[in-house]
PDB file of C-alpha atoms in Angstrom:
ATOM      1  CA  MET A 573      72.698 125.501 113.320  1.00  0.00           C
ATOM      2  CA  ARG A 574      71.335 124.541 116.625  1.00  0.00           C
ATOM      3  CA  SER A 575      73.261 121.446 117.538  1.00  0.00           C
ATOM      4  CA  ILE A 576      76.927 121.059 118.317  1.00  0.00           C
ATOM      5  CA  GLY A 577      77.038 118.071 115.940  1.00  0.00           C
ATOM      6  CA  ALA A 578      75.812 120.172 113.004  1.00  0.00           C
ATOM      7  CA  ARG A 579      78.399 122.861 113.752  1.00  0.00           C
ATOM      8  CA  LEU A 580      81.175 120.273 113.895  1.00  0.00           C
ATOM      9  CA  ILE A 581      80.080 118.820 110.564  1.00  0.00           C
ATOM     10  CA  PHE A 582      79.871 122.284 108.991  1.00  0.00           C
ATOM     11  CA  TRP A 583      83.301 123.459 110.172  1.00  0.00           C
ATOM     12  CA  TYR A 584      85.011 120.159 109.344  1.00  0.00           C
ATOM     13  CA  ALA A 585      83.529 120.086 105.832  1.00  0.00           C
ATOM     14  CA  LEU A 586      84.309 123.750 105.255  1.00  0.00           C
ATOM     15  CA  SER A 587      87.938 123.525 106.404  1.00  0.00           C
ATOM     16  CA  ALA A 588      88.648 120.312 104.466  1.00  0.00           C
ATOM     17  CA  THR A 589      87.037 121.635 101.272  1.00  0.00           C
ATOM     18  CA  LEU A 590      88.754 125.028 101.501  1.00  0.00           C
ATOM     19  CA  THR A 591      92.120 123.377 102.105  1.00  0.00           C
ATOM     20  CA  LEU A 592      91.692 121.207  99.030  1.00  0.00           C
ATOM     21  CA  SER A 593      90.527 124.221  96.983  1.00  0.00           C
ATOM     22  CA  VAL A 594      93.589 126.264  97.953  1.00  0.00           C
ATOM     23  CA  LEU A 595      95.926 123.373  97.116  1.00  0.00           C
ATOM     24  CA  MET A 596      94.281 122.903  93.733  1.00  0.00           C
ATOM     25  CA  ALA A 597      94.524 126.639  92.972  1.00  0.00           C
ATOM     26  CA  LEU A 598      98.223 126.446  93.804  1.00  0.00           C
ATOM     27  CA  GLY A 599      98.513 123.407  91.531  1.00  0.00           C
ATOM     28  CA  TYR A 600      96.861 125.388  88.753  1.00  0.00           C
ATOM     29  CA  GLN A 601      99.428 128.180  89.076  1.00  0.00           C
ATOM     30  CA  ILE A 602     102.331 125.726  89.134  1.00  0.00           C
ATOM     31  CA  GLN A 603     100.975 123.841  86.119  1.00  0.00           C
ATOM     32  CA  SER A 604     100.357 127.049  84.174  1.00  0.00           C
ATOM     33  CA  ASN A 605     103.894 128.288  84.874  1.00  0.00           C
ATOM     34  CA  GLN A 606     105.434 124.938  83.929  1.00  0.00           C
ATOM     35  CA  LEU A 607     103.545 124.818  80.638  1.00  0.00           C
ATOM     36  CA  SER A 608     104.560 128.400  79.753  1.00  0.00           C
ATOM     37  CA  THR A 609     108.174 127.593  80.622  1.00  0.00           C
ATOM     38  CA  GLY A 610     107.964 124.545  78.352  1.00  0.00           C
ATOM     39  CA  LEU A 611     106.782 126.729  75.459  1.00  0.00           C
ATOM     40  CA  ASP A 612     109.602 129.177  76.165  1.00  0.00           C
ATOM     41  CA  ARG A 613     112.125 126.323  75.974  1.00  0.00           C
ATOM     42  CA  LEU A 614     110.662 125.128  72.671  1.00  0.00           C
ATOM     43  CA  SER A 615     110.883 128.652  71.288  1.00  0.00           C
ATOM     44  CA  MET A 616     114.508 128.943  72.428  1.00  0.00           C
ATOM     45  CA  ALA A 617     115.361 125.653  70.701  1.00  0.00           C
ATOM     46  CA  THR A 618     113.700 126.908  67.518  1.00  0.00           C
ATOM     47  CA  PHE A 619     115.621 130.176  67.763  1.00  0.00           C
ATOM     48  CA  GLN A 620     118.896 128.255  68.132  1.00  0.00           C
ATOM     49  CA  GLN A 621     118.010 126.227  65.040  1.00  0.00           C
ATOM     50  CA  LEU A 622     117.192 129.390  63.084  1.00  0.00           C
ATOM     51  CA  LYS A 623     120.401 131.029  64.251  1.00  0.00           C
ATOM     52  CA  ALA A 624     122.420 128.058  62.986  1.00  0.00           C
ATOM     53  CA  ARG A 625     120.621 128.158  59.623  1.00  0.00           C
ATOM     54  CA  LEU A 626     121.256 131.902  59.223  1.00  0.00           C
ATOM     55  CA  GLY A 627     125.000 131.349  59.091  1.00  0.00           C
ATOM     56  CA  ALA A 628     127.847 133.551  60.258  1.00  0.00           C
ATOM     57  CA  ASP A 629     127.231 136.172  57.564  1.00  0.00           C
ATOM     58  CA  TYR A 630     123.560 136.740  58.424  1.00  0.00           C
ATOM     59  CA  ALA A 631     124.084 140.421  59.230  1.00  0.00           C
ATOM     60  CA  THR A 632     125.210 141.211  55.690  1.00  0.00           C
ATOM     61  CA  SER A 633     122.924 138.765  53.860  1.00  0.00           C
ATOM     62  CA  ASP A 634     120.169 140.125  51.671  1.00  0.00           C
ATOM     63  CA  LYS A 635     116.492 139.386  52.154  1.00  0.00           C
ATOM     64  CA  LYS A 636     116.412 136.636  49.492  1.00  0.00           C
ATOM     65  CA  THR A 637     119.372 134.783  51.026  1.00  0.00           C
ATOM     66  CA  LEU A 638     117.796 134.922  54.487  1.00  0.00           C
ATOM     67  CA  ARG A 639     114.512 133.619  53.113  1.00  0.00           C
ATOM     68  CA  LEU A 640     116.206 130.709  51.347  1.00  0.00           C
ATOM     69  CA  ARG A 641     118.141 129.782  54.488  1.00  0.00           C
ATOM     70  CA  LEU A 642     115.114 129.936  56.778  1.00  0.00           C
ATOM     71  CA  GLU A 643     112.289 128.725  54.554  1.00  0.00           C
ATOM     72  CA  GLU A 644     112.978 124.984  54.811  1.00  0.00           C
ATOM     73  CA  THR A 645     113.441 125.085  58.581  1.00  0.00           C
ATOM     74  CA  THR A 646     110.306 127.111  59.194  1.00  0.00           C
ATOM     75  CA  GLU A 647     108.140 124.996  56.875  1.00  0.00           C
ATOM     76  CA  TYR A 648     108.852 121.920  59.005  1.00  0.00           C
ATOM     77  CA  SER A 649     107.897 123.760  62.167  1.00  0.00           C
ATOM     78  CA  SER A 650     104.966 125.771  60.774  1.00  0.00           C
ATOM     79  CA  ALA A 651     102.408 123.757  62.763  1.00  0.00           C
ATOM     80  CA  LEU A 652     104.033 124.885  66.011  1.00  0.00           C
ATOM     81  CA  PHE A 653     105.692 128.240  65.403  1.00  0.00           C
ATOM     82  CA  TYR A 654     105.073 131.606  63.784  1.00  0.00           C
ATOM     83  CA  ILE A 655     108.335 133.378  63.010  1.00  0.00           C
ATOM     84  CA  ILE A 656     109.342 136.897  62.035  1.00  0.00           C
ATOM     85  CA  VAL A 657     112.913 138.073  61.487  1.00  0.00           C
ATOM     86  CA  GLU A 658     113.254 141.805  61.202  1.00  0.00           C
ATOM     87  CA  ASN A 659     115.753 144.574  61.254  1.00  0.00           C
ATOM     88  CA  PRO A 660     114.257 147.426  63.303  1.00  0.00           C
ATOM     89  CA  LYS A 661     115.793 149.944  60.891  1.00  0.00           C
ATOM     90  CA  THR A 662     114.839 148.327  57.563  1.00  0.00           C
ATOM     91  CA  GLY A 663     111.737 146.291  58.460  1.00  0.00           C
ATOM     92  CA  VAL A 664     110.737 142.642  58.117  1.00  0.00           C
ATOM     93  CA  ARG A 665     113.398 140.489  56.470  1.00  0.00           C
ATOM     94  CA  PHE A 666     111.563 137.161  56.797  1.00  0.00           C
ATOM     95  CA  SER A 667     108.089 136.030  57.838  1.00  0.00           C
ATOM     96  CA  SER A 668     107.051 132.371  58.045  1.00  0.00           C
ATOM     97  CA  SER A 669     104.493 131.362  55.436  1.00  0.00           C
ATOM     98  CA  ASN A 670     101.913 130.337  58.053  1.00  0.00           C
ATOM     99  CA  LEU A 671     101.557 133.978  59.148  1.00  0.00           C
ATOM    100  CA  LYS A 672     100.036 134.881  55.753  1.00  0.00           C
ATOM    101  CA  ASP A 673     100.649 138.636  56.037  1.00  0.00           C
ATOM    102  CA  ARG A 674      99.550 138.719  59.698  1.00  0.00           C
ATOM    103  CA  VAL A 675     101.701 140.385  62.317  1.00  0.00           C
ATOM    104  CA  ILE A 676     102.737 139.235  65.760  1.00  0.00           C
ATOM    105  CA  PRO A 677     101.767 142.044  68.156  1.00  0.00           C
ATOM    106  CA  ASP A 678     104.700 143.551  70.025  1.00  0.00           C
ATOM    107  CA  VAL A 679     104.650 144.342  73.732  1.00  0.00           C
ATOM    108  CA  LYS A 680     107.242 147.061  74.229  1.00  0.00           C
ATOM    109  CA  GLY A 681     109.905 146.157  76.779  1.00  0.00           C
ATOM    110  CA  ALA A 682     108.847 142.496  77.086  1.00  0.00           C
ATOM    111  CA  ARG A 683     110.799 139.606  75.619  1.00  0.00           C
ATOM    112  CA  SER A 684     108.316 136.863  76.648  1.00  0.00           C
ATOM    113  CA  TYR A 685     104.589 137.510  76.754  1.00  0.00           C
ATOM    114  CA  ASN A 686     101.148 136.206  75.822  1.00  0.00           C
ATOM    115  CA  THR A 687      99.076 137.898  73.133  1.00  0.00           C
ATOM    116  CA  GLN A 688      96.654 137.211  70.277  1.00  0.00           C
ATOM    117  CA  ILE A 689      97.373 136.922  66.564  1.00  0.00           C
ATOM    118  CA  ALA A 690      94.384 137.782  64.402  1.00  0.00           C
ATOM    119  CA  GLY A 691      93.075 134.621  62.753  1.00  0.00           C
ATOM    120  CA  VAL A 692      95.322 132.382  64.884  1.00  0.00           C
ATOM    121  CA  GLY A 693      94.256 133.005  68.478  1.00  0.00           C
ATOM    122  CA  PRO A 694      96.249 133.141  71.700  1.00  0.00           C
ATOM    123  CA  VAL A 695     100.015 132.686  71.443  1.00  0.00           C
ATOM    124  CA  ARG A 696     103.101 132.750  73.644  1.00  0.00           C
ATOM    125  CA  VAL A 697     105.706 135.077  72.116  1.00  0.00           C
ATOM    126  CA  ASN A 698     109.458 135.104  72.664  1.00  0.00           C
ATOM    127  CA  GLU A 699     111.719 137.734  71.156  1.00  0.00           C
ATOM    128  CA  TYR A 700     115.438 137.171  70.672  1.00  0.00           C
ATOM    129  CA  LEU A 701     118.113 139.691  69.776  1.00  0.00           C
ATOM    130  CA  LEU A 702     120.560 138.727  67.075  1.00  0.00           C
ATOM    131  CA  PRO A 703     122.021 142.148  66.207  1.00  0.00           C
ATOM    132  CA  PRO A 704     121.122 143.786  63.948  1.00  0.00           C
ATOM    133  CA  LEU A 705     118.105 141.438  63.712  1.00  0.00           C
ATOM    134  CA  ASP A 706     115.218 140.752  66.055  1.00  0.00           C
ATOM    135  CA  VAL A 707     113.821 137.221  65.862  1.00  0.00           C
ATOM    136  CA  THR A 708     110.255 136.699  67.099  1.00  0.00           C
ATOM    137  CA  VAL A 709     108.920 133.192  67.701  1.00  0.00           C
ATOM    138  CA  ALA A 710     105.251 132.697  68.615  1.00  0.00           C
ATOM    139  CA  THR A 711     103.614 129.434  69.674  1.00  0.00           C
ATOM    140  CA  PRO A 712      99.857 128.776  69.926  1.00  0.00           C
ATOM    141  CA  THR A 713      98.672 128.318  73.519  1.00  0.00           C
ATOM    142  CA  LEU A 714      95.351 126.642  72.701  1.00  0.00           C
ATOM    143  CA  PRO A 715      96.568 123.158  73.798  1.00  0.00           C
ATOM    144  CA  ILE A 716      97.761 124.630  77.102  1.00  0.00           C
ATOM    145  CA  ASP A 717      94.481 126.478  77.599  1.00  0.00           C
ATOM    146  CA  GLN A 718      92.545 123.262  76.935  1.00  0.00           C
ATOM    147  CA  SER A 719      94.741 121.333  79.353  1.00  0.00           C
ATOM    148  CA  LEU A 720      94.250 123.934  82.076  1.00  0.00           C
ATOM    149  CA  ARG A 721      90.472 123.935  81.474  1.00  0.00           C
ATOM    150  CA  ALA A 722      90.439 120.155  81.900  1.00  0.00           C
ATOM    151  CA  TYR A 723      92.411 120.600  85.137  1.00  0.00           C
ATOM    152  CA  VAL A 724      89.857 123.117  86.424  1.00  0.00           C
ATOM    153  CA  ASP A 725      86.970 120.776  85.515  1.00  0.00           C
ATOM    154  CA  ALA A 726      88.637 117.861  87.318  1.00  0.00           C
ATOM    155  CA  CYS A 727      89.357 120.055  90.343  1.00  0.00           C
ATOM    156  CA  ALA A 728      85.752 121.261  90.509  1.00  0.00           C
ATOM    157  CA  LEU A 729      84.540 117.667  90.538  1.00  0.00           C
ATOM    158  CA  LEU A 730      87.086 116.716  93.208  1.00  0.00           C
ATOM    159  CA  VAL A 731      86.122 119.695  95.393  1.00  0.00           C
ATOM    160  CA  LEU A 732      82.462 118.684  95.131  1.00  0.00           C
ATOM    161  CA  LEU A 733      83.359 115.099  96.066  1.00  0.00           C
ATOM    162  CA  MET A 734      85.484 116.408  98.939  1.00  0.00           C
ATOM    163  CA  LEU A 735      82.544 118.412 100.238  1.00  0.00           C
ATOM    164  CA  VAL A 736      80.215 115.413 100.139  1.00  0.00           C
ATOM    165  CA  MET A 737      82.791 113.093 101.708  1.00  0.00           C
ATOM    166  CA  SER A 738      83.804 115.575 104.403  1.00  0.00           C
ATOM    167  CA  VAL A 739      80.149 116.036 105.384  1.00  0.00           C
ATOM    168  CA  ALA A 740      79.795 112.251 105.665  1.00  0.00           C
ATOM    169  CA  ILE A 741      83.056 111.906 107.618  1.00  0.00           C
ATOM    170  CA  GLY A 742      82.158 114.914 109.762  1.00  0.00           C
ATOM    171  CA  PHE A 743      78.797 113.326 110.520  1.00  0.00           C
ATOM    172  CA  GLY A 744      80.508 110.097 111.611  1.00  0.00           C
ATOM    173  CA  LEU A 745      83.092 111.943 113.706  1.00  0.00           C
ATOM    174  CA  SER A 746      80.504 114.150 115.387  1.00  0.00           C
ATOM    175  CA  ARG A 747      78.448 111.060 116.270  1.00  0.00           C
ATOM    176  CA  LEU A 748      81.540 109.380 117.714  1.00  0.00           C
ATOM    177  CA  LEU A 749      82.620 112.437 119.708  1.00  0.00           C
ATOM    178  CA  LEU A 750      79.187 113.264 121.016  1.00  0.00           C
TER     179      LEU A 750
END
């Protein structure tokens, strides 16, 4: 870059475009966290509903009683949630019908995490303790992933437009200053 005008245009366009890029990356992180928090809240509400359906005597109820109590509730929510109720000592006590003999992978020590269920895809998992039972609620994250991809596509277009516009504005400003 030989001329002062070209350098001004370059640095103005670069700083404006980088600033916008950083802000959009921050927006991505905020949006991603908000969407994950929303899924966690939905899972908590589902857990509260399951807990109410289990009844006060859930700890002493047999497997058949638990299934009867939970089946109706989980069938209504089977498009959104995959549910497993287990006793760590005796094994799975209930598994929602939409799991079809699949398991929700466990991440030791984590109560909320992202993972994959074979045949389902990416999910957000929340584990709740209801001694002596562990209740695991998983929610597909595909809609969130699609939303975030659309955000990235829109941001890429906006950054490109910002670059073009900042070059044009920089050109006008450099002409005016020089």
